[in-house]
Coordinates of C-alpha atoms in Angstrom, one line a residue:
X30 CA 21.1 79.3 -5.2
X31 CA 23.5 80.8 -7.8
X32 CA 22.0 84.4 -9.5
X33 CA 20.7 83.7 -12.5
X34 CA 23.0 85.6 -15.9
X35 CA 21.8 88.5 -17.2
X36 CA 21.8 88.3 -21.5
X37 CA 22.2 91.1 -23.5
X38 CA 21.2 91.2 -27.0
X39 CA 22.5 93.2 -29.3
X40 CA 20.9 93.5 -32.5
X41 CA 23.0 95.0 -35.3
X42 CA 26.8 94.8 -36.5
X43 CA 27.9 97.7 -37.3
X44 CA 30.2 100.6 -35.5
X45 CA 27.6 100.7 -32.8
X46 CA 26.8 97.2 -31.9
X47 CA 30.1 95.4 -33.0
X48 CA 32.0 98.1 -30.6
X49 CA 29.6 97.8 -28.2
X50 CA 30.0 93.8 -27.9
X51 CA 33.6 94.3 -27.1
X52 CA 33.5 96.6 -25.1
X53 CA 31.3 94.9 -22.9
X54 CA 33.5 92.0 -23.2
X55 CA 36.3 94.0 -21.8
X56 CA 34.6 95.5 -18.6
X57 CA 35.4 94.4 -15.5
X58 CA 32.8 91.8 -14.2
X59 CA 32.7 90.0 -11.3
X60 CA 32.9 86.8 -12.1
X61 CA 29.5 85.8 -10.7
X62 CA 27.7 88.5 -12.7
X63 CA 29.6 88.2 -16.0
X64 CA 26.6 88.1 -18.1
X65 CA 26.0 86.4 -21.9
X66 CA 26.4 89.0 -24.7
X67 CA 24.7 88.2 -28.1
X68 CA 25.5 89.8 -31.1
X69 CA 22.9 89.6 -33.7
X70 CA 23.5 90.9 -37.2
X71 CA 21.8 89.6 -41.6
X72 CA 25.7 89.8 -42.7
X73 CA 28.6 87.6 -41.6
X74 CA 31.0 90.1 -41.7
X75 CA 31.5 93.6 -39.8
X76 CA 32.1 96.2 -42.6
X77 CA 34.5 99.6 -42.1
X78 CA 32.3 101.4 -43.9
X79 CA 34.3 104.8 -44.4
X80 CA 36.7 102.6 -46.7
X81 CA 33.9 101.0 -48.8
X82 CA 35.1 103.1 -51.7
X83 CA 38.6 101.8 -51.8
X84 CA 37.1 98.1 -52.9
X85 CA 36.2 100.1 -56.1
X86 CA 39.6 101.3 -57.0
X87 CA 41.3 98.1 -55.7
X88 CA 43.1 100.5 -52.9
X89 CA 41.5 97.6 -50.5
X90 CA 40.6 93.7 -50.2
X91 CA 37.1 92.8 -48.8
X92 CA 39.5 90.9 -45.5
X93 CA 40.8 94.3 -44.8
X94 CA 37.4 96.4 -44.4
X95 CA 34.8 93.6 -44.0
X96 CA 36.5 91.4 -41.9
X97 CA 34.3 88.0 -40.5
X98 CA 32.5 88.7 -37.2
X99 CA 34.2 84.6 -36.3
X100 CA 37.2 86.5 -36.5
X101 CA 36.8 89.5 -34.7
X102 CA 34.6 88.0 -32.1
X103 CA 37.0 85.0 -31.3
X104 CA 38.2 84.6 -27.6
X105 CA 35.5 88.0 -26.5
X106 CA 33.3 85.1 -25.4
X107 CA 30.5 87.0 -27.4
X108 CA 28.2 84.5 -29.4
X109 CA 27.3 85.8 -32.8
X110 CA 24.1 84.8 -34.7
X111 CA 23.8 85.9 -38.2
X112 CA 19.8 86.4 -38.9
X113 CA 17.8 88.7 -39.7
X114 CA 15.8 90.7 -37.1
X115 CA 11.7 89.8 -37.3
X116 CA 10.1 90.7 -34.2
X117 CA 11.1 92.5 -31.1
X118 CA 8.4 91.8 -28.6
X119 CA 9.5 94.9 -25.6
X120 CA 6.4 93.8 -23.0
X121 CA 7.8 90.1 -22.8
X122 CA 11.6 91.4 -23.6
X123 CA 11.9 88.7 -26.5
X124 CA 13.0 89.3 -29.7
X125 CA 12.3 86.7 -33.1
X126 CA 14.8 85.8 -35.9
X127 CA 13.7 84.9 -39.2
X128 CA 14.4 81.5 -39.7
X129 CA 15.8 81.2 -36.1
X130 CA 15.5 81.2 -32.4
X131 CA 13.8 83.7 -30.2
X132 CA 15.9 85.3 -27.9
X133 CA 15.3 86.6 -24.6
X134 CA 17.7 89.5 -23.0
X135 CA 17.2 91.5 -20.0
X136 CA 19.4 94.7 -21.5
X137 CA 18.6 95.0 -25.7
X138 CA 21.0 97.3 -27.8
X139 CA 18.9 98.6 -30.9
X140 CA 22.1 99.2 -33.6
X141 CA 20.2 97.8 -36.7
X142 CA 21.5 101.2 -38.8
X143 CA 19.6 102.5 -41.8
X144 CA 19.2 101.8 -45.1
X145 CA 19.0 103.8 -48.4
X146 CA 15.5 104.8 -49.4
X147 CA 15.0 103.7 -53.5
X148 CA 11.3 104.4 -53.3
X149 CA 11.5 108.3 -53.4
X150 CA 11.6 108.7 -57.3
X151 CA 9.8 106.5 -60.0
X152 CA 12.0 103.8 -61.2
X153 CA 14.6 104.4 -59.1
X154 CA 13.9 101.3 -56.8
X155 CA 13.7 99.4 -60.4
X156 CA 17.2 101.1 -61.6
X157 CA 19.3 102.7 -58.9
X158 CA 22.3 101.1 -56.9
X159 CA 22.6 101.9 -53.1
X160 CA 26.0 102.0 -52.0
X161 CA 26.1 101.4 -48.3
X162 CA 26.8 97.8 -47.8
X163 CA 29.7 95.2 -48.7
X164 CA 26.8 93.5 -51.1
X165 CA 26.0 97.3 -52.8
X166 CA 29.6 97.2 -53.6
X167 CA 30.1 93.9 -55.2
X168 CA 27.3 94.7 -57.5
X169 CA 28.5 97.8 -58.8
X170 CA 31.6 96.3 -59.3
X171 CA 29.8 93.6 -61.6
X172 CA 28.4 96.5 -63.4
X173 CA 31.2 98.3 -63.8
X174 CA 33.1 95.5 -65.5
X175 CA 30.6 94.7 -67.6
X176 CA 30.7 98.6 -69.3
X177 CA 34.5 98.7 -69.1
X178 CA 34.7 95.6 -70.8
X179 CA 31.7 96.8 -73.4
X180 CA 32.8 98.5 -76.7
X181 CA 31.4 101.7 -75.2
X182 CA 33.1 104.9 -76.5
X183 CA 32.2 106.5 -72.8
X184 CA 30.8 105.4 -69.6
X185 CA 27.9 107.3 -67.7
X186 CA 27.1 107.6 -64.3
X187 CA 24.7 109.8 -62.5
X188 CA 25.3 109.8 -58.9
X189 CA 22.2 111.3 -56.8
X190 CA 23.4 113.1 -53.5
X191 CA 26.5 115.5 -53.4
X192 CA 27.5 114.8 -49.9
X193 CA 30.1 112.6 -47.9
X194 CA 29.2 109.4 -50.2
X195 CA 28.2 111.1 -53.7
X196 CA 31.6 113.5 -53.7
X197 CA 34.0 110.1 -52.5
X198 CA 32.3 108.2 -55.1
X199 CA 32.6 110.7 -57.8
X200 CA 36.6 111.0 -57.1
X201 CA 37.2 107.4 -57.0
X202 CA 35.1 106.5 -60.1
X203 CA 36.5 108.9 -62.4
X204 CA 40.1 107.8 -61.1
X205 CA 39.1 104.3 -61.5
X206 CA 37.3 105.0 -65.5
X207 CA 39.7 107.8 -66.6
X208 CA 39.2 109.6 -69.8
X209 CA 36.1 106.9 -70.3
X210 CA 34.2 107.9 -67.8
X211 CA 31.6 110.5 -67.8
X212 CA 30.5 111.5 -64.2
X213 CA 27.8 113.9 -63.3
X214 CA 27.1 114.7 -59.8
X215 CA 23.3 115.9 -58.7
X216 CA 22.5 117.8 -55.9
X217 CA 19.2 119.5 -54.6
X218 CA 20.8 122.0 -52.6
X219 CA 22.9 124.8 -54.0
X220 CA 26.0 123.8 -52.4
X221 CA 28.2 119.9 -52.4
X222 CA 28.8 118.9 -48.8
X223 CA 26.5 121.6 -47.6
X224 CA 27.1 120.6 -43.9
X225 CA 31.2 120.0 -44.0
X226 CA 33.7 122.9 -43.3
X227 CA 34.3 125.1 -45.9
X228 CA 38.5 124.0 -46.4
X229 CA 36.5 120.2 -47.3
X230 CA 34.2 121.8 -49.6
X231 CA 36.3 123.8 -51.2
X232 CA 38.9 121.1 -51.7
X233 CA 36.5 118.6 -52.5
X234 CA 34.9 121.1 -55.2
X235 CA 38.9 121.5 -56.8
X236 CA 38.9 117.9 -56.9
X237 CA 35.5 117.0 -59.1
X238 CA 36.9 120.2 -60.9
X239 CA 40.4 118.2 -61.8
X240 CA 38.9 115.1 -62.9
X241 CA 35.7 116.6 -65.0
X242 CA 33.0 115.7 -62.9
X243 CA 29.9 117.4 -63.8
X244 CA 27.9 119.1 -61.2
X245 CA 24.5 119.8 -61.1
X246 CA 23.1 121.6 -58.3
X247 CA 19.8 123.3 -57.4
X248 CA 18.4 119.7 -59.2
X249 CA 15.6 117.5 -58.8
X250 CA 15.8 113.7 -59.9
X251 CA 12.2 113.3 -61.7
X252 CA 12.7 109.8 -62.8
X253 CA 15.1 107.0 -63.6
X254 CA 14.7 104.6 -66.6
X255 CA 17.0 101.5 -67.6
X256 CA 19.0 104.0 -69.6
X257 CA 18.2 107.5 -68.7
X258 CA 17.9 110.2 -65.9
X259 CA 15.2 112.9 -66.0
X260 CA 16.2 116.0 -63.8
X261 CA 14.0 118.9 -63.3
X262 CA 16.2 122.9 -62.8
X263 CA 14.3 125.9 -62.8
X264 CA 10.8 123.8 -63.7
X265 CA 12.8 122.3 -67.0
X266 CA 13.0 118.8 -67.4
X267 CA 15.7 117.1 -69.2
X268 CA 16.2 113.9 -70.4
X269 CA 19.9 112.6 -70.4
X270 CA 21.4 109.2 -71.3
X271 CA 23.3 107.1 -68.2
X272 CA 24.7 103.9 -68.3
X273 CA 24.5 103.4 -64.5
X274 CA 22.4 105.7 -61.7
X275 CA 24.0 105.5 -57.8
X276 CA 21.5 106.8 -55.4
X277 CA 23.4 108.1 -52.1
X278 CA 20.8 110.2 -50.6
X279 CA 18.8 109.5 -47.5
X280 CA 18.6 107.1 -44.6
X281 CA 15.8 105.2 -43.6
X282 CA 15.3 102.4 -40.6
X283 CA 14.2 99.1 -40.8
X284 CA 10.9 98.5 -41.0
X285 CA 11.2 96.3 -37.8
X286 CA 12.1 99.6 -36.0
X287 CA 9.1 101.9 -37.1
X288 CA 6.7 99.2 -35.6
X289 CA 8.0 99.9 -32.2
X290 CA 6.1 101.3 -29.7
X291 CA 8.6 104.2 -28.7
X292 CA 8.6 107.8 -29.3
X293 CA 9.7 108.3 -32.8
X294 CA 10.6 111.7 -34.5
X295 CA 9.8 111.9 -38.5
X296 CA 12.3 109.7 -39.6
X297 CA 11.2 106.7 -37.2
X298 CA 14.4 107.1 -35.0
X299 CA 13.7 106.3 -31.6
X300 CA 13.9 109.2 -29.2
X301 CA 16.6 108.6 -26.1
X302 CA 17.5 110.1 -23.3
X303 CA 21.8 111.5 -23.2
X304 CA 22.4 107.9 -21.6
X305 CA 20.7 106.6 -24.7
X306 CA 18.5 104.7 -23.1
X307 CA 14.8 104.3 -24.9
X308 CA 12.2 106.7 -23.0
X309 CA 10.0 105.0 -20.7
X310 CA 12.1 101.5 -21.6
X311 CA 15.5 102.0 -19.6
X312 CA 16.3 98.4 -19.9
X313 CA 16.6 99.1 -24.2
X314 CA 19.7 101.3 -25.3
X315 CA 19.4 103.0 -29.2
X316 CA 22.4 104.6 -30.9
X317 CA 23.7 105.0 -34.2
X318 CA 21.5 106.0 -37.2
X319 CA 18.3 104.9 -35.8
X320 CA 18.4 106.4 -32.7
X321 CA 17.4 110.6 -32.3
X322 CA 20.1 111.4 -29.5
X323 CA 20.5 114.5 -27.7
X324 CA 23.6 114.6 -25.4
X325 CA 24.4 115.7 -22.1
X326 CA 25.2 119.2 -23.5
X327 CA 21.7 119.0 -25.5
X328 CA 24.0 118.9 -28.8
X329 CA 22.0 116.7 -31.8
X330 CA 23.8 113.6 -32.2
X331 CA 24.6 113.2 -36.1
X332 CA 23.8 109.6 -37.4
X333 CA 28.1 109.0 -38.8
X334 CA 30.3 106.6 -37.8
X335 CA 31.9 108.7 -35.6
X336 CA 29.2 109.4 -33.8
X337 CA 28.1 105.4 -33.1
X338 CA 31.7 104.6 -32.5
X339 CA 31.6 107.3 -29.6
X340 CA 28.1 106.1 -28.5
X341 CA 29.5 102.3 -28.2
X342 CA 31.8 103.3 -25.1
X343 CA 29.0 104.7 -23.4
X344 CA 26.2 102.0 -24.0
X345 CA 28.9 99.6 -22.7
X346 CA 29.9 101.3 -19.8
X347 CA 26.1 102.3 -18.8
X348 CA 24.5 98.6 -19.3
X349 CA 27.7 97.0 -17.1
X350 CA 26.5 100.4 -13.9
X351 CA 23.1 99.0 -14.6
X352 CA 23.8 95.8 -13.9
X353 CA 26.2 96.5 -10.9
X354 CA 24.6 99.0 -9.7
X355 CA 26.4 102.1 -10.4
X356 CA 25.8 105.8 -11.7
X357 CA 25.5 106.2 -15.4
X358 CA 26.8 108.1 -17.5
X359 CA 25.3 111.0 -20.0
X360 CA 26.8 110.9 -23.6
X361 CA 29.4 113.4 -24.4
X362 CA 29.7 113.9 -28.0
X363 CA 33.0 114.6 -29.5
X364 CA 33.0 116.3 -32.6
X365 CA 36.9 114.8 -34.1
X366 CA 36.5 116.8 -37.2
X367 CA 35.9 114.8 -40.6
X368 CA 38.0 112.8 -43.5
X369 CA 37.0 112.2 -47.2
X370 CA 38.7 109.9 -49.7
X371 CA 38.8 112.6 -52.9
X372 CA 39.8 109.7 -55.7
X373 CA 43.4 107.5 -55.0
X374 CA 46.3 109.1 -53.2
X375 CA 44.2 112.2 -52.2
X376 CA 42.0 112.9 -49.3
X377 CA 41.0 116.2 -47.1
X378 CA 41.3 115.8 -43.4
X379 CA 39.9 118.8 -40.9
X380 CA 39.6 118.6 -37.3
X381 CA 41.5 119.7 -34.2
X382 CA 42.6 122.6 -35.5
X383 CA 44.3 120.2 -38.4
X384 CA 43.3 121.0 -42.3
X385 CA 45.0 118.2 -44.7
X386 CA 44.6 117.8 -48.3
X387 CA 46.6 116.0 -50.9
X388 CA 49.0 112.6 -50.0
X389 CA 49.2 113.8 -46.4
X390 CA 45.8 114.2 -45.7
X391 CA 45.6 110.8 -47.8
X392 CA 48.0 109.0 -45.2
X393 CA 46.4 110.7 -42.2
X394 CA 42.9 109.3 -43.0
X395 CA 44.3 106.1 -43.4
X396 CA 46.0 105.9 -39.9
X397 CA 43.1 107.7 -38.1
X398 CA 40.8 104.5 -39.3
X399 CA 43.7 102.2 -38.4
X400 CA 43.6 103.2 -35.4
X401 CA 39.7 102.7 -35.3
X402 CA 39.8 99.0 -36.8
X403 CA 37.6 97.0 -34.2
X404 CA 40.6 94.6 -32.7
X405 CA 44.4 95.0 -32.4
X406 CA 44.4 91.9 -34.2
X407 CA 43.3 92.9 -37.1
X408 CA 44.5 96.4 -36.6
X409 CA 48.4 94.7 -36.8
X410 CA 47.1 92.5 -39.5
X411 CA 45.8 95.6 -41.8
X412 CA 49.0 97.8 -40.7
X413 CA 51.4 95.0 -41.9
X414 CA 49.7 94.7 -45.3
X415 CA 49.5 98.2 -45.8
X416 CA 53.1 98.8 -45.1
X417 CA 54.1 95.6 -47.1
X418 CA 51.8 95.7 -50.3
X419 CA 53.6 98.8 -51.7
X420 CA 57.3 97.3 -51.4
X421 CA 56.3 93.9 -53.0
X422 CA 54.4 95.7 -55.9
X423 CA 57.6 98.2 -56.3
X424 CA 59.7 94.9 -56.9
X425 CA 57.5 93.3 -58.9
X426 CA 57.0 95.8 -61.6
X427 CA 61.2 96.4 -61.0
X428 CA 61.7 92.3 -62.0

């Protein structure tokens, strides 16, 4: 009798499961044991998130960050279902899609990510953008056409959150609006980018500075209307006119998640042990921003890109030991340092004893994320264009 294949299910697309799916298509397995991998994600397309901003200031196409999960996934011998995630059933090992089958595995990777919580403020859910996915992007693009191409004297955005996402935001928007854009920046804390270095922050802070982005700090959102912000400092409430509101603050995990029966900390992410294996469920791996990770040095895994790409290799390589019965291995976290896009042509870079700013730190950040693109394929694809674009628009404005 032949063994029967093991399937592993892996249910989100982002930097944790997408890398993780290829990965495990790359490890070697005896060819009686190679087992199914499924990659279940809602969108069809894998998005590099970090360079979601550059689709604002047309730095970027959607093919070069957002690239089709077909694509990427052709020749892996992964199978890709795009669904959304209904029911995950852990005692029968079964999980449902909406609309779809229900899968069973015998190793589940939980990668479904977070999503941006609209319900902390009164009319925010009514009047505030997200900006996290490729979908968050395209509408805030519509609305920003729509006020460029309005007879407005000035446009006005509030964006809610001075860290990694607010302060990129803020840069590329008032690059993108110039002199008709009016940007103010809001921030609870008493400090932008309270957790980055202090070279980032302060270069970041020059930055805003340069392009007249208003910063408002120590400052509480108390409500969002279809044309105004109410912020609360020092227990005064004012009333200011916006044209647009950008919430960047928070992460939350799918509902689908918080009805699991794990250990959960406040947040709902699911508590793991360094090999990020579920507690008491070592057949189910967690990792990226719903998972509470602690690594083998008992560090506090942050929930960043970074962080999920690192965790990919590792859920890989310990679901293939468990399978073929070898030792696995505890998460090592390496902290690479951190990159932020501060408006076009400029970015801050610090890490490995490195500190960039300006066009060098801007074509640093750039390669660094080449080099993380999912395939070489696309990698090579990205590379050319990015070399080539520049040279045809130089001849073009020359003719």
């Amino acid at each position: 009798m032949t063994k029967q294949t093991h399937r592993i299910l892996i249910l989100g697309g982002g930097f944790g499961g997408l890398y993780t799916a290829l990965r495990l298509s790359q490890l070697p397995w005896e060819s009686q044991q190679k087992p199914e991998i499924v990659l279940v994600d809602q969108s069809d397309r894998f998005l590099f998130s970090p360079l979601l901003y550059e689709l604002l200031t047309g730095e970027l196409q959607t093919w070069e960050i957002a690239p089709p999960f077909a694509e990427l996934l052709q020749g892996t011998g992964v199978r890709f279902y795009q669904a959304v995630v209904s029911g995950i059933d852990t005692d029968q090992q079964r999980v449902q899609l909406q609309d779809g089958p229900e899968i069973a595995y015998d190793r589940l990777v939980l990668a479904l990510g977070g999503e941006t919580p609209l319900d902390m403020v009164p009319g925010a859910t009514s009047y505030a953008l997200p900006f996290r996915t490729i979908n968050d992007a395209y509408r805030l693009e519509q609305r920003l056409q729509i006020l460029q191409e309005s007879d407005a004297d000035k446009i006005r955005i509030a964006i809610v959150g001075a860290g990694y996402s607010g302060v990129e935001l803020a840069c590329k928007l008032a690059d993108r609006l110039g002199e008709k854009g009016r940007l103010r920046l809001i921030e609870i804390s008493d400090q932008i980018l309270r957790t980055s270095p202090e070279f980032n922050r302060e270069t970041a802070k020059k930055a805003l500075d340069a392009r007249g982005v208003f910063i408002d700090l120590e400052t509480k959102v108390e409500s969002i209307s279809a044309d105004t912000i109410s912020l609360e400092y020092k227990n005064q409430i004012d009333t200011i006119p916006v044209d647009l509101v950008i919430w960047t603050v928070g992460t939350q995990v799918a509902p689908v998640v918080k009805n699991l029966p794990f250990k959960q900390n406040q947040r709902h992410q699911i508590t793991t042990t360094p090999t990020l294996q579920v507690l008491d469920h070592p057949e189910i791996f967690a990792l990226g921003d719903l998972a509470d990770c602690r690594d083998a040095e008992d560090q506090q895994i942050p929930a960043t890109a970074q962080a999920a790409f690192q965790q990919a290799d590792y859920t890989a390589w310990n679901i293939w030991a468990s399978l073929s019965d070898r030792p696995l291995l505890p998460f090592r976290y390496q902290k690479l340092g951190e990159m932020m896009a501060l408006g076009t042509d400029n970015a801050t870079l610090t890490g490995l004893g490195i500190k960039l700013d300006g066009s060098l730190g801007y074509v640093a950040r750039r390669l660094a994320y080449l080099y993380r693109m999912p395939t070489l394929e696309h990698q090579l694809k990205v590379g050319f264009n990015w070399l080539v674009r520049p040279i045809i628009e130089t001849l073009s404005q020359s003719i």
